[in-house]
CSV table of N, CA and C and ligand atoms in Angstrom, one decimal:
chain,number,residue,atom,x,y,z
L,3,UNK,N,0.8,-1.2,0.0
L,3,UNK,CA,0.0,0.0,0.0
L,3,UNK,C,0.9,1.3,0.0
L,4,UNK,N,0.5,2.2,-0.9
L,4,UNK,CA,1.3,3.5,-0.9
L,4,UNK,C,1.0,4.3,0.3
L,5,UNK,N,2.0,5.1,0.7
L,5,UNK,CA,1.8,5.9,1.9
L,5,UNK,C,2.5,7.2,1.6
L,6,UNK,N,1.8,8.3,1.9
L,6,UNK,CA,2.4,9.6,1.7
L,6,UNK,C,2.6,10.3,3.0
L,7,UNK,N,3.7,11.0,3.2
L,7,UNK,CA,4.0,11.6,4.5
L,7,UNK,C,4.1,13.2,4.2
L,8,UNK,N,3.3,13.9,5.0
L,8,UNK,CA,3.4,15.4,4.9
L,8,UNK,C,3.7,15.9,6.3
L,9,UNK,N,4.7,16.7,6.4
L,9,UNK,CA,5.1,17.3,7.7
L,9,UNK,C,4.6,18.8,7.7
L,10,UNK,N,3.9,19.2,8.7
L,10,UNK,CA,3.5,20.6,8.8
L,10,UNK,C,4.1,21.2,10.0
L,11,UNK,N,4.5,22.4,9.9
L,11,UNK,CA,5.3,23.1,11.0
L,11,UNK,C,4.4,23.9,11.9
L,12,UNK,N,3.2,24.2,11.5
L,12,UNK,CA,2.2,25.0,12.3
L,12,UNK,C,0.8,24.7,11.8
L,13,UNK,N,-0.1,25.3,12.5
L,13,UNK,CA,-1.6,25.1,12.2
L,13,UNK,C,-1.9,25.6,10.8
L,14,UNK,N,-1.3,26.7,10.4
L,14,UNK,CA,-1.6,27.3,9.1
L,14,UNK,C,-1.2,26.2,8.0
L,15,UNK,N,-0.1,25.6,8.1
L,15,UNK,CA,0.3,24.6,7.1
L,15,UNK,C,-0.6,23.4,7.0
L,16,UNK,N,-1.1,23.0,8.1
L,16,UNK,CA,-2.1,21.9,8.1
L,16,UNK,C,-3.4,22.4,7.4
L,17,UNK,N,-3.8,23.6,7.7
L,17,UNK,CA,-5.0,24.1,7.1
L,17,UNK,C,-4.8,24.3,5.6
L,18,UNK,N,-3.7,24.7,5.2
L,18,UNK,CA,-3.3,24.9,3.8
L,18,UNK,C,-3.4,23.6,3.0
L,19,UNK,N,-2.8,22.6,3.6
L,19,UNK,CA,-2.7,21.2,3.0
L,19,UNK,C,-4.2,20.7,2.8
L,20,UNK,N,-4.9,20.7,3.9
L,20,UNK,CA,-6.3,20.1,3.8
L,20,UNK,C,-7.2,20.9,2.9
L,21,UNK,N,-6.9,22.2,2.8
L,21,UNK,CA,-7.7,23.0,1.8
L,21,UNK,C,-7.4,22.6,0.4
L,22,UNK,N,-6.1,22.4,0.1
L,22,UNK,CA,-5.7,21.9,-1.3
L,22,UNK,C,-6.3,20.5,-1.6
L,23,UNK,N,-6.3,19.7,-0.6
L,23,UNK,CA,-6.9,18.4,-0.8
L,23,UNK,C,-8.4,18.5,-1.1
L,24,UNK,N,-9.1,19.4,-0.3
L,24,UNK,CA,-10.5,19.5,-0.5
L,24,UNK,C,-10.9,20.0,-1.9
L,25,UNK,N,-10.0,20.8,-2.5
L,25,UNK,CA,-10.3,21.3,-3.9
L,25,UNK,C,-10.4,20.1,-4.9
L,26,UNK,N,-9.9,19.0,-4.5
L,26,UNK,CA,-9.9,17.8,-5.5
L,26,UNK,C,-10.9,16.8,-5.1
L,27,UNK,N,-11.7,17.1,-4.0
L,27,UNK,CA,-12.6,16.0,-3.6
L,27,UNK,C,-13.9,16.0,-4.4
L,28,UNK,N,-14.5,14.8,-4.4
L,28,UNK,CA,-15.7,14.6,-5.2
L,28,UNK,C,-16.8,14.0,-4.4
L,29,UNK,N,-18.0,14.1,-4.9
L,29,UNK,CA,-19.2,13.5,-4.1
L,29,UNK,C,-18.9,12.1,-3.7
L,30,UNK,N,-19.2,11.7,-2.5
L,30,UNK,CA,-19.0,10.4,-2.0
L,30,UNK,C,-17.7,10.1,-1.4
L,31,UNK,N,-16.7,11.0,-1.5
L,31,UNK,CA,-15.4,10.8,-0.9
L,31,UNK,C,-15.5,10.7,0.6
L,32,UNK,N,-14.7,9.8,1.2
L,32,UNK,CA,-14.6,9.5,2.6
L,32,UNK,C,-13.2,9.7,3.1
L,33,UNK,N,-13.0,10.5,4.2
L,33,UNK,CA,-11.7,10.6,4.8
L,33,UNK,C,-11.7,10.3,6.2
L,34,UNK,N,-10.8,9.4,6.7
L,34,UNK,CA,-10.8,9.1,8.1
L,34,UNK,C,-9.6,9.7,8.8
L,35,UNK,N,-9.8,10.3,9.9
L,35,UNK,CA,-8.8,11.0,10.7
L,35,UNK,C,-8.5,10.3,12.0
L,36,UNK,N,-7.3,9.9,12.2
L,36,UNK,CA,-6.8,9.3,13.5
L,36,UNK,C,-5.8,10.2,14.1
L,37,UNK,N,-5.6,10.1,15.4
L,37,UNK,CA,-4.6,10.9,16.1
L,37,UNK,C,-5.1,11.2,17.5
L,38,UNK,N,-4.1,11.4,18.4
L,38,UNK,CA,-4.4,11.7,19.8
L,38,UNK,C,-5.2,12.9,19.9
L,39,UNK,N,-5.7,13.1,21.1
L,39,UNK,CA,-6.4,14.4,21.5
L,39,UNK,C,-5.5,15.5,21.1
L,40,UNK,N,-6.0,16.5,20.4
L,40,UNK,CA,-5.2,17.7,20.1
L,40,UNK,C,-4.2,17.5,19.0
L,41,UNK,N,-4.3,16.4,18.3
L,41,UNK,CA,-3.4,16.1,17.2
L,41,UNK,C,-3.6,17.1,16.0
L,42,UNK,N,-4.9,17.4,15.8
L,42,UNK,CA,-5.2,18.3,14.7
L,42,UNK,C,-6.3,17.9,13.8
L,43,UNK,N,-7.1,16.9,14.2
L,43,UNK,CA,-8.1,16.3,13.3
L,43,UNK,C,-9.2,17.4,13.0
L,44,UNK,N,-9.6,18.1,14.0
L,44,UNK,CA,-10.6,19.1,13.7
L,44,UNK,C,-10.0,20.3,12.9
L,45,UNK,N,-8.8,20.6,13.2
L,45,UNK,CA,-8.1,21.7,12.4
L,45,UNK,C,-8.0,21.2,11.0
L,46,UNK,N,-7.7,20.0,10.7
L,46,UNK,CA,-7.6,19.5,9.4
L,46,UNK,C,-9.0,19.6,8.7
L,47,UNK,N,-10.0,19.3,9.4
L,47,UNK,CA,-11.4,19.4,8.9
L,47,UNK,C,-11.8,20.9,8.6
L,48,UNK,N,-11.3,21.8,9.4
L,48,UNK,CA,-11.5,23.2,9.1
L,48,UNK,C,-11.0,23.6,7.7
L,49,UNK,N,-9.8,23.1,7.4
L,49,UNK,CA,-9.2,23.4,6.1
L,49,UNK,C,-10.0,22.8,5.0
L,50,UNK,N,-10.4,21.6,5.2
L,50,UNK,CA,-11.3,20.9,4.2
L,50,UNK,C,-12.5,21.8,3.9
L,51,UNK,N,-13.1,22.3,5.0
L,51,UNK,CA,-14.3,23.1,4.8
L,51,UNK,C,-14.0,24.3,4.0
L,52,UNK,N,-12.9,25.0,4.2
L,52,UNK,CA,-12.5,26.2,3.5
L,52,UNK,C,-12.3,25.8,2.0
L,53,UNK,N,-11.7,24.6,1.7
L,53,UNK,CA,-11.5,24.2,0.4
L,53,UNK,C,-12.8,23.8,-0.3
L,54,UNK,N,-13.8,23.5,0.4
L,54,UNK,CA,-15.1,23.2,-0.2
L,54,UNK,C,-16.0,24.4,-0.2
L,55,UNK,N,-15.4,25.6,0.0
L,55,UNK,CA,-16.1,26.9,0.0
L,55,UNK,C,-17.2,26.9,1.0
L,56,UNK,N,-17.0,26.4,2.1
L,56,UNK,CA,-18.0,26.5,3.3
L,56,UNK,C,-17.6,27.7,4.1
L,57,UNK,N,-18.5,28.6,4.3
L,57,UNK,CA,-18.2,29.8,5.0
L,57,UNK,C,-18.4,29.7,6.5
L,58,UNK,N,-19.3,28.8,6.9
L,58,UNK,CA,-19.5,28.6,8.3
L,58,UNK,C,-18.3,28.0,9.0
L,59,UNK,N,-18.0,28.4,10.2
L,59,UNK,CA,-16.9,27.9,11.0
L,59,UNK,C,-17.2,26.4,11.5
L,60,UNK,N,-16.3,25.5,11.2
L,60,UNK,CA,-16.4,24.2,11.6
L,60,UNK,C,-16.0,24.1,13.1
L,61,UNK,N,-16.8,23.6,13.9
L,61,UNK,CA,-16.5,23.5,15.3
L,61,UNK,C,-16.3,22.0,15.7
L,62,UNK,N,-15.7,21.8,16.8
L,62,UNK,CA,-15.5,20.5,17.3
L,62,UNK,C,-16.8,20.0,18.0
L,63,UNK,N,-17.5,19.1,17.4
L,63,UNK,CA,-18.8,18.7,18.0
L,63,UNK,C,-18.6,18.0,19.3
L,64,UNK,N,-19.2,18.6,20.4
L,64,UNK,CA,-19.0,18.0,21.7
L,64,UNK,C,-20.0,16.9,21.9
L,65,UNK,N,-21.3,17.2,21.7
L,65,UNK,CA,-22.2,16.1,21.9
L,65,UNK,C,-22.9,15.6,20.6
L,66,UNK,N,-22.7,16.4,19.5
L,66,UNK,CA,-23.2,16.0,18.3
L,66,UNK,C,-22.2,15.0,17.6
L,67,UNK,N,-22.7,13.9,17.1
L,67,UNK,CA,-21.8,13.0,16.4
L,67,UNK,C,-21.6,13.4,15.0
L,68,UNK,N,-22.6,13.9,14.4
L,68,UNK,CA,-22.6,14.3,13.0
L,68,UNK,C,-23.0,15.7,12.7
L,69,UNK,N,-22.2,16.5,12.1
L,69,UNK,CA,-22.7,17.8,11.7
L,69,UNK,C,-22.5,18.0,10.2
L,70,UNK,N,-23.5,18.7,9.6
L,70,UNK,CA,-23.5,18.9,8.1
L,70,UNK,C,-23.3,20.3,7.8
L,71,UNK,N,-22.4,20.6,6.8
L,71,UNK,CA,-22.2,22.0,6.3
L,71,UNK,C,-22.4,22.0,4.8
L,72,UNK,N,-22.9,23.2,4.3
L,72,UNK,CA,-23.1,23.3,2.9
L,72,UNK,C,-22.0,24.1,2.2
L,73,UNK,N,-21.5,23.6,1.1
L,73,UNK,CA,-20.5,24.3,0.3
L,73,UNK,C,-20.6,23.9,-1.1
L,74,UNK,N,-19.4,23.9,-1.8
L,74,UNK,CA,-19.4,23.4,-3.2
L,74,UNK,C,-19.9,22.0,-3.2
L,75,UNK,N,-19.6,21.2,-2.2
L,75,UNK,CA,-20.2,19.9,-1.9
L,75,UNK,C,-20.6,20.0,-0.4
L,76,UNK,N,-21.6,19.2,0.0
L,76,UNK,CA,-21.9,19.1,1.4
L,76,UNK,C,-20.7,18.5,2.2
L,77,UNK,N,-20.4,18.9,3.4
L,77,UNK,CA,-19.4,18.2,4.2
L,77,UNK,C,-20.2,17.6,5.4
L,78,UNK,N,-19.9,16.3,5.6
L,78,UNK,CA,-20.5,15.6,6.8
L,78,UNK,C,-19.3,15.4,7.7
L,79,UNK,N,-19.4,16.1,8.8
L,79,UNK,CA,-18.3,16.0,9.8
L,79,UNK,C,-18.7,15.1,11.0
L,80,UNK,N,-18.1,14.0,11.1
L,80,UNK,CA,-18.4,13.1,12.2
L,80,UNK,C,-17.3,13.0,13.2
L,81,UNK,N,-17.6,13.0,14.5
L,81,UNK,CA,-16.6,12.8,15.5
L,81,UNK,C,-17.2,11.7,16.4
L,82,UNK,N,-16.7,10.5,16.2
L,82,UNK,CA,-17.4,9.4,16.9
L,82,UNK,C,-16.8,9.0,18.2
L,83,UNK,N,-15.9,9.9,18.8
L,83,UNK,CA,-15.2,9.7,20.0
L,83,UNK,C,-16.2,9.4,21.2
L,84,UNK,N,-17.3,10.1,21.2
L,84,UNK,CA,-18.3,9.9,22.3
L,84,UNK,C,-19.4,8.9,22.0
L,85,UNK,N,-19.2,8.2,20.9
L,85,UNK,CA,-20.2,7.2,20.6
L,85,UNK,C,-20.1,6.1,21.7
L,86,UNK,N,-21.3,5.7,22.3
L,86,UNK,CA,-21.2,4.8,23.5
L,86,UNK,C,-21.0,3.4,23.0
L,87,UNK,N,-21.6,3.1,21.9
L,87,UNK,CA,-21.5,1.7,21.5
L,87,UNK,C,-21.0,1.7,20.0
L,88,UNK,N,-19.9,1.2,19.7
L,88,UNK,CA,-19.3,1.3,18.4
L,88,UNK,C,-20.1,0.6,17.3
L,89,UNK,N,-21.1,-0.2,17.8
L,89,UNK,CA,-21.9,-0.9,16.8
L,89,UNK,C,-23.2,-0.1,16.6
L,90,UNK,N,-23.4,0.9,17.4
L,90,UNK,CA,-24.6,1.8,17.2
L,90,UNK,C,-24.5,2.3,15.8
L,91,UNK,N,-25.6,2.1,15.1
L,91,UNK,CA,-25.6,2.6,13.7
L,91,UNK,C,-26.5,3.8,13.6
L,92,UNK,N,-25.9,4.9,13.3
L,92,UNK,CA,-26.6,6.2,13.2
L,92,UNK,C,-26.9,6.5,11.8
L,93,UNK,N,-26.9,5.5,11.0
L,93,UNK,CA,-27.2,5.7,9.5
L,93,UNK,C,-26.0,6.2,8.8
L,94,UNK,N,-24.8,5.8,9.3
L,94,UNK,CA,-23.5,6.2,8.6
L,94,UNK,C,-23.5,6.0,7.1
L,95,UNK,N,-24.0,4.8,6.7
L,95,UNK,CA,-24.0,4.5,5.3
L,95,UNK,C,-24.6,5.5,4.4
L,96,UNK,N,-25.7,6.1,4.9
L,96,UNK,CA,-26.3,7.2,4.1
L,96,UNK,C,-25.4,8.3,3.8
L,97,UNK,N,-24.5,8.6,4.8
L,97,UNK,CA,-23.6,9.7,4.6
L,97,UNK,C,-22.5,9.2,3.6
L,98,UNK,N,-21.9,8.0,3.9
L,98,UNK,CA,-20.8,7.5,3.1
L,98,UNK,C,-21.2,7.4,1.6
L,99,UNK,N,-22.5,7.1,1.4
L,99,UNK,CA,-22.9,6.9,0.0
L,99,UNK,C,-23.6,8.1,-0.5
L,100,UNK,N,-23.6,9.2,0.2
L,100,UNK,CA,-24.3,10.4,-0.2
L,100,UNK,C,-23.5,11.2,-1.2
L,101,UNK,N,-24.0,12.4,-1.4
L,101,UNK,CA,-23.5,13.3,-2.4
L,101,UNK,C,-22.4,14.2,-1.9
L,102,UNK,N,-22.1,14.1,-0.6
L,102,UNK,CA,-21.2,15.0,0.0
L,102,UNK,C,-19.8,14.3,0.3
L,103,UNK,N,-19.0,15.0,1.0
L,103,UNK,CA,-17.7,14.5,1.5
L,103,UNK,C,-17.9,14.2,3.0
L,104,UNK,N,-17.5,13.0,3.4
L,104,UNK,CA,-17.6,12.6,4.8
L,104,UNK,C,-16.2,12.6,5.4
L,105,UNK,N,-16.0,13.2,6.6
L,105,UNK,CA,-14.8,13.1,7.3
L,105,UNK,C,-15.1,12.6,8.7
L,106,UNK,N,-14.3,11.6,9.1
L,106,UNK,CA,-14.6,10.9,10.4
L,106,UNK,C,-13.4,11.0,11.4
L,107,UNK,N,-13.6,11.7,12.5
L,107,UNK,CA,-12.6,11.7,13.5
L,107,UNK,C,-12.7,10.5,14.4
L,108,UNK,N,-11.6,9.9,14.8
L,108,UNK,CA,-11.6,8.6,15.6
L,108,UNK,C,-12.3,7.5,14.8
L,109,UNK,N,-12.1,7.4,13.5
L,109,UNK,CA,-12.8,6.5,12.7
L,109,UNK,C,-12.7,5.0,13.1
L,110,UNK,N,-11.5,4.7,13.8
L,110,UNK,CA,-11.3,3.2,14.1
L,110,UNK,C,-12.4,2.7,15.1
L,111,UNK,N,-13.0,3.7,15.8
L,111,UNK,CA,-14.1,3.3,16.7
L,111,UNK,C,-15.3,2.7,16.0
L,112,UNK,N,-15.5,3.1,14.7
L,112,UNK,CA,-16.6,2.5,13.9
L,112,UNK,C,-16.1,1.7,12.8
L,113,UNK,N,-14.9,1.1,13.0
L,113,UNK,CA,-14.2,0.4,11.9
L,113,UNK,C,-15.1,-0.6,11.1
L,114,UNK,N,-16.0,-1.3,11.8
L,114,UNK,CA,-16.9,-2.2,11.1
L,114,UNK,C,-17.9,-1.6,10.2
L,115,UNK,N,-18.1,-0.3,10.4
L,115,UNK,CA,-19.1,0.4,9.6
L,115,UNK,C,-18.5,1.2,8.5
L,116,UNK,N,-17.2,1.3,8.4
L,116,UNK,CA,-16.6,2.1,7.4
L,116,UNK,C,-16.7,1.5,6.0
L,117,UNK,N,-16.7,2.3,5.0
L,117,UNK,CA,-16.7,1.8,3.6
L,117,UNK,C,-15.4,1.1,3.3
L,118,UNK,N,-15.3,0.3,2.3
L,118,UNK,CA,-14.1,-0.5,1.9
L,118,UNK,C,-13.0,0.5,1.4
L,119,UNK,N,-13.4,1.5,0.7
L,119,UNK,CA,-12.4,2.4,0.1
L,119,UNK,C,-12.5,3.8,0.8
L,120,UNK,N,-11.4,4.3,1.1
L,120,UNK,CA,-11.4,5.6,1.8
L,120,UNK,C,-9.9,6.2,1.8
L,121,UNK,N,-9.8,7.4,2.2
L,121,UNK,CA,-8.5,8.0,2.4
L,121,UNK,C,-8.2,8.1,3.9
L,122,UNK,N,-7.2,7.4,4.3
L,122,UNK,CA,-6.9,7.3,5.7
L,122,UNK,C,-5.8,8.3,6.1
L,123,UNK,N,-6.0,9.1,7.1
L,123,UNK,CA,-5.0,10.1,7.5
L,123,UNK,C,-4.7,10.0,9.0
L,124,UNK,N,-3.5,9.7,9.3
L,124,UNK,CA,-3.1,9.6,10.7
L,124,UNK,C,-2.2,10.8,11.0
L,125,UNK,N,-2.5,11.5,12.1
L,125,UNK,CA,-1.8,12.7,12.5
L,125,UNK,C,-1.0,12.4,13.8
L,126,UNK,N,0.3,12.6,13.8
L,126,UNK,CA,1.0,12.4,15.0
L,126,UNK,C,1.8,13.7,15.4
L,127,UNK,N,2.0,13.9,16.6
L,127,UNK,CA,2.7,15.1,17.1
L,127,UNK,C,4.2,14.9,16.9
L,128,UNK,N,4.8,16.0,16.3
L,128,UNK,CA,6.3,16.0,16.3
L,128,UNK,C,6.7,17.0,17.4
L,129,UNK,N,7.8,17.7,17.3
L,129,UNK,CA,8.2,18.7,18.3
L,129,UNK,C,7.3,19.9,18.2
L,130,UNK,N,7.0,20.5,19.3
L,130,UNK,CA,6.2,21.7,19.4
L,130,UNK,C,5.0,21.7,18.4
L,131,UNK,N,5.0,22.5,17.4
L,131,UNK,CA,3.8,22.6,16.5
L,131,UNK,C,3.9,21.8,15.3
L,132,UNK,N,4.9,20.9,15.3
L,132,UNK,CA,5.1,20.0,14.1
L,132,UNK,C,4.1,18.9,14.2
L,133,UNK,N,3.5,18.6,13.0
L,133,UNK,CA,2.7,17.4,12.9
L,133,UNK,C,3.1,16.6,11.7
L,134,UNK,N,3.0,15.2,11.9
L,134,UNK,CA,3.3,14.4,10.8
L,134,UNK,C,2.0,13.7,10.3
L,135,UNK,N,1.6,14.0,9.0
L,135,UNK,CA,0.4,13.4,8.5
L,135,UNK,C,0.8,12.2,7.6
L,136,UNK,N,0.3,11.0,8.0
L,136,UNK,CA,0.5,9.8,7.2
L,136,UNK,C,-0.7,9.5,6.4
L,137,UNK,N,-0.6,9.6,5.1
L,137,UNK,CA,-1.8,9.5,4.3
L,137,UNK,C,-1.8,8.2,3.5
L,138,UNK,N,-2.8,7.4,3.7
L,138,UNK,CA,-2.9,6.1,3.0
L,138,UNK,C,-4.1,6.0,2.2
L,139,UNK,N,-4.0,6.0,0.8
L,139,UNK,CA,-5.2,5.8,0.0
L,139,UNK,C,-5.6,4.3,-0.1
L,140,UNK,N,-6.8,4.1,0.2
L,140,UNK,CA,-7.3,2.7,0.1
L,140,UNK,C,-8.4,2.6,-1.0
L,141,UNK,N,-8.0,2.0,-2.1
L,141,UNK,CA,-8.9,1.9,-3.2
L,141,UNK,C,-8.4,2.8,-4.4
L,142,UNK,N,-8.8,2.5,-5.6
L,142,UNK,CA,-8.3,3.1,-6.8
L,142,UNK,C,-8.6,4.6,-6.8
L,143,UNK,N,-9.8,5.0,-6.5
L,143,UNK,CA,-10.2,6.4,-6.5
L,143,UNK,C,-9.2,7.3,-5.7
L,144,UNK,N,-8.8,6.7,-4.5
L,144,UNK,CA,-8.0,7.5,-3.6
L,144,UNK,C,-6.5,7.4,-4.0
L,145,UNK,N,-6.1,6.3,-4.7
L,145,UNK,CA,-4.8,6.3,-5.2
L,145,UNK,C,-4.6,7.3,-6.3
L,146,UNK,N,-5.6,7.5,-7.2
L,146,UNK,CA,-5.6,8.5,-8.2
L,146,UNK,C,-5.5,9.9,-7.6
L,147,UNK,N,-6.3,10.1,-6.6
L,147,UNK,CA,-6.4,11.4,-5.9
L,147,UNK,C,-5.0,11.7,-5.3
L,148,UNK,N,-4.4,10.8,-4.7
L,148,UNK,CA,-3.0,11.1,-4.1
L,148,UNK,C,-2.0,11.3,-5.2
L,149,UNK,N,-2.1,10.5,-6.3
L,149,UNK,CA,-1.2,10.7,-7.4
L,149,UNK,C,-1.2,12.2,-7.9
L,150,UNK,N,-2.5,12.7,-8.0
L,150,UNK,CA,-2.7,14.1,-8.5
L,150,UNK,C,-2.1,15.0,-7.5
L,151,UNK,N,-2.5,14.8,-6.2
L,151,UNK,CA,-2.2,15.7,-5.1
L,151,UNK,C,-0.7,15.8,-4.9
L,152,UNK,N,0.0,14.7,-5.0
L,152,UNK,CA,1.4,14.7,-4.7
L,152,UNK,C,2.3,14.7,-6.0
L,153,UNK,N,1.7,15.0,-7.1
L,153,UNK,CA,2.4,15.1,-8.4
L,153,UNK,C,3.4,16.2,-8.4
U,190,ATP,N1,0.9,21.7,12.7
U,190,ATP,C1,-0.3,21.8,13.3
U,190,ATP,N2,-1.3,21.2,12.7
U,190,ATP,C2,-2.5,21.2,13.3
U,190,ATP,N3,-2.8,21.8,14.4
U,190,ATP,C3,-1.8,22.3,15.1
U,190,ATP,C4,-0.5,22.4,14.5
U,190,ATP,N4,0.3,23.0,15.4
U,190,ATP,C5,-0.4,23.4,16.5
U,190,ATP,N5,-1.7,23.0,16.3
U,190,ATP,C6,-2.8,23.2,17.3
U,190,ATP,O1,-3.2,22.0,17.8
U,190,ATP,C7,-4.6,22.0,18.1
U,190,ATP,C8,-5.2,20.8,17.5
U,190,ATP,O2,-6.6,20.8,17.9
U,190,ATP,P1,-7.7,20.0,17.2
U,190,ATP,O3,-9.0,20.3,17.9
U,190,ATP,O4,-7.6,20.2,15.7
U,190,ATP,O5,-7.3,18.5,17.5
U,190,ATP,P2,-8.2,17.2,17.4
U,190,ATP,O6,-7.3,16.1,16.9
U,190,ATP,O7,-9.4,17.4,16.7
U,190,ATP,O8,-8.5,16.9,18.9
U,190,ATP,P3,-9.7,16.0,19.6
U,190,ATP,O9,-9.3,14.6,19.6
U,190,ATP,O10,-9.9,16.6,20.9
U,190,ATP,O11,-10.9,16.2,18.7
U,190,ATP,C9,-5.1,23.3,17.7
U,190,ATP,O12,-5.1,24.2,18.8
U,190,ATP,C10,-4.1,23.7,16.6
U,190,ATP,O13,-4.0,25.1,16.5
U,191,MG,MG1,-11.4,17.1,17.1
């Protein structure tokens, strides 16, 4: 499996990268975000929203599992951290198969419910404001996307 590594030195660089990624996204695309508390998953999602021409500020959903934003494409922002039972089905499929882009924070918690093809992004802390993004495309669509993005 191909893997792409992106190192960002501050919040701005992460926002810039996810914004550029978002400009290439298509209806039905799914991105999973993994990483410790404060790694930058929501920050990454904020950049995605900007790249999808969403004007509303994306916030970290505290009690809401799924939030929807309207832009060039709809953005479905899921944060499943507080899901009590990982087998609880909140109709995730309808989002994954929908006409928008779905981004899932803490996606491994609903591993069984994820689609077979997706763009997996793991964020780890480096020193201070450095973050390492490890991007793994799973499926042809996402391999193509990465080839374009990292060309
Ligand atoms: N290079 C960087 N990339 C992303 N965020 C960074 C970076 N450097 C510093 N930060 C800061 O780290 C914090 C990341 O918080 P964020 O809410 O995005 O994390 P999270 O992974 O969503 O956490 P949670 O698990 O609580 O949802 C923000 O305050 C952001 O400004
Ligand atoms: Mg978050």
